[in-house]
Structure formats: C-alpha cells, structure tokens
C-alpha cells in the first residue's frame, strides 16, 4: 500500500528496459510522480533485461542509497 510506503519512507528503485512492452516504464514513472522515495533506471533491453549489463547500474544505485537514505 502506497500510504504505508510513504509513512515508512521506503526507498524503491525500479529498473526498466527501454523496449519493455510487458511493463512499460510509464507505469513506474506514474508511480514515482507522487512518491519522493523512489528512482528509476532505464537500461537497453526488453522485459528480460536483467543480466550482466545491469551489474554496474545496480551497484551504483546501491552505493548511492547507502548515503542517500543512511542505510
């Protein structure tokens, strides 16, 4: 539930493919429009973009969160 996420200030990060027809990035962007504790990273690919090419973007995001959210 969005309200609980907001109350807890839960950080959320979405990774989406630029050619994802199953879950287009517009859905993530719509959610994040009113959610200040989230981010979106776009990667080249479709719905099955998880792989070696996301290792570096995920690592960068993870390390940024440690300082951003004091994790």
PDB file of C-alpha atoms in Angstrom:
ATOM      1  CA  UNK A   1       0.000   0.000   0.000  1.00  0.00           C
ATOM      2  CA  UNK A   2       1.321   3.399  -1.003  1.00  0.00           C
ATOM      3  CA  UNK A   3       0.373   5.057   2.305  1.00  0.00           C
ATOM      4  CA  UNK A   4       2.415   2.568   4.328  1.00  0.00           C
ATOM      5  CA  UNK A   5       5.373   3.013   1.974  1.00  0.00           C
ATOM      6  CA  UNK A   6       5.107   6.787   2.404  1.00  0.00           C
ATOM      7  CA  UNK A   7       4.832   6.558   6.180  1.00  0.00           C
ATOM      8  CA  UNK A   8       7.914   4.352   6.362  1.00  0.00           C
ATOM      9  CA  UNK A   9       9.750   6.405   3.698  1.00  0.00           C
ATOM     10  CA  UNK A  10      10.653   3.144   1.999  1.00  0.00           C
ATOM     11  CA  UNK A  11      13.205   3.610  -0.786  1.00  0.00           C
ATOM     12  CA  UNK A  12      12.153   1.895  -4.023  1.00  0.00           C
ATOM     13  CA  UNK A  13      14.168   1.624  -7.187  1.00  0.00           C
ATOM     14  CA  UNK A  14      12.823   0.321 -10.472  1.00  0.00           C
ATOM     15  CA  UNK A  15      14.951  -0.992 -13.317  1.00  0.00           C
ATOM     16  CA  UNK A  16      13.154  -0.980 -16.661  1.00  0.00           C
ATOM     17  CA  UNK A  17      14.045  -1.846 -20.219  1.00  0.00           C
ATOM     18  CA  UNK A  18      13.699   0.765 -22.926  1.00  0.00           C
ATOM     19  CA  UNK A  19      11.782  -1.711 -25.112  1.00  0.00           C
ATOM     20  CA  UNK A  20       9.715  -3.403 -22.382  1.00  0.00           C
ATOM     21  CA  UNK A  21       6.227  -3.965 -23.781  1.00  0.00           C
ATOM     22  CA  UNK A  22       5.038  -6.069 -20.798  1.00  0.00           C
ATOM     23  CA  UNK A  23       5.715  -3.446 -18.095  1.00  0.00           C
ATOM     24  CA  UNK A  24       6.434  -0.135 -19.826  1.00  0.00           C
ATOM     25  CA  UNK A  25       8.388   2.493 -17.905  1.00  0.00           C
ATOM     26  CA  UNK A  26       5.370   4.806 -17.990  1.00  0.00           C
ATOM     27  CA  UNK A  27       3.870   2.739 -15.146  1.00  0.00           C
ATOM     28  CA  UNK A  28       6.950   3.251 -12.980  1.00  0.00           C
ATOM     29  CA  UNK A  29       7.075   6.957 -13.843  1.00  0.00           C
ATOM     30  CA  UNK A  30       3.401   7.345 -12.912  1.00  0.00           C
ATOM     31  CA  UNK A  31       4.015   5.688  -9.532  1.00  0.00           C
ATOM     32  CA  UNK A  32       7.115   7.789  -8.881  1.00  0.00           C
ATOM     33  CA  UNK A  33       5.413  11.060  -9.780  1.00  0.00           C
ATOM     34  CA  UNK A  34       3.883  11.149  -6.294  1.00  0.00           C
ATOM     35  CA  UNK A  35       6.477   9.063  -4.466  1.00  0.00           C
ATOM     36  CA  UNK A  36       9.559  11.012  -3.330  1.00  0.00           C
ATOM     37  CA  UNK A  37      11.486   7.965  -2.092  1.00  0.00           C
ATOM     38  CA  UNK A  38      11.927   6.215  -5.417  1.00  0.00           C
ATOM     39  CA  UNK A  39      14.026   6.202  -8.554  1.00  0.00           C
ATOM     40  CA  UNK A  40      14.033   4.627 -11.990  1.00  0.00           C
ATOM     41  CA  UNK A  41      16.971   3.384 -14.034  1.00  0.00           C
ATOM     42  CA  UNK A  42      16.427   2.641 -17.691  1.00  0.00           C
ATOM     43  CA  UNK A  43      18.524   0.009 -19.433  1.00  0.00           C
ATOM     44  CA  UNK A  44      18.739  -1.046 -23.042  1.00  0.00           C
ATOM     45  CA  UNK A  45      16.552  -4.080 -23.474  1.00  0.00           C
ATOM     46  CA  UNK A  46      13.126  -5.571 -23.084  1.00  0.00           C
ATOM     47  CA  UNK A  47      11.249  -7.200 -20.192  1.00  0.00           C
ATOM     48  CA  UNK A  48      14.080  -9.675 -19.611  1.00  0.00           C
ATOM     49  CA  UNK A  49      16.871  -7.125 -19.327  1.00  0.00           C
ATOM     50  CA  UNK A  50      18.252  -8.451 -16.031  1.00  0.00           C
ATOM     51  CA  UNK A  51      21.739  -9.689 -16.716  1.00  0.00           C
ATOM     52  CA  UNK A  52      25.373  -8.743 -16.688  1.00  0.00           C
ATOM     53  CA  UNK A  53      24.692  -5.311 -18.181  1.00  0.00           C
ATOM     54  CA  UNK A  54      22.759  -4.320 -15.030  1.00  0.00           C
ATOM     55  CA  UNK A  55      25.503  -5.220 -12.571  1.00  0.00           C
ATOM     56  CA  UNK A  56      27.197  -1.817 -12.777  1.00  0.00           C
ATOM     57  CA  UNK A  57      23.997   0.308 -12.714  1.00  0.00           C
ATOM     58  CA  UNK A  58      22.686  -1.715  -9.772  1.00  0.00           C
ATOM     59  CA  UNK A  59      25.979  -1.381  -7.868  1.00  0.00           C
ATOM     60  CA  UNK A  60      25.987   2.391  -8.448  1.00  0.00           C
ATOM     61  CA  UNK A  61      22.393   2.663  -7.264  1.00  0.00           C
ATOM     62  CA  UNK A  62      23.078   0.512  -4.202  1.00  0.00           C
ATOM     63  CA  UNK A  63      26.066   2.578  -3.098  1.00  0.00           C
ATOM     64  CA  UNK A  64      24.162   5.828  -3.675  1.00  0.00           C
ATOM     65  CA  UNK A  65      21.342   4.551  -1.441  1.00  0.00           C
ATOM     66  CA  UNK A  66      23.704   3.902   1.430  1.00  0.00           C
ATOM     67  CA  UNK A  67      24.450   7.611   1.664  1.00  0.00           C
ATOM     68  CA  UNK A  68      21.118   8.939   0.403  1.00  0.00           C
ATOM     69  CA  UNK A  69      18.920   7.012   2.812  1.00  0.00           C
ATOM     70  CA  UNK A  70      21.522   6.328   5.532  1.00  0.00           C
ATOM     71  CA  UNK A  71      21.246   2.571   5.068  1.00  0.00           C
TER      72      UNK A  71
END
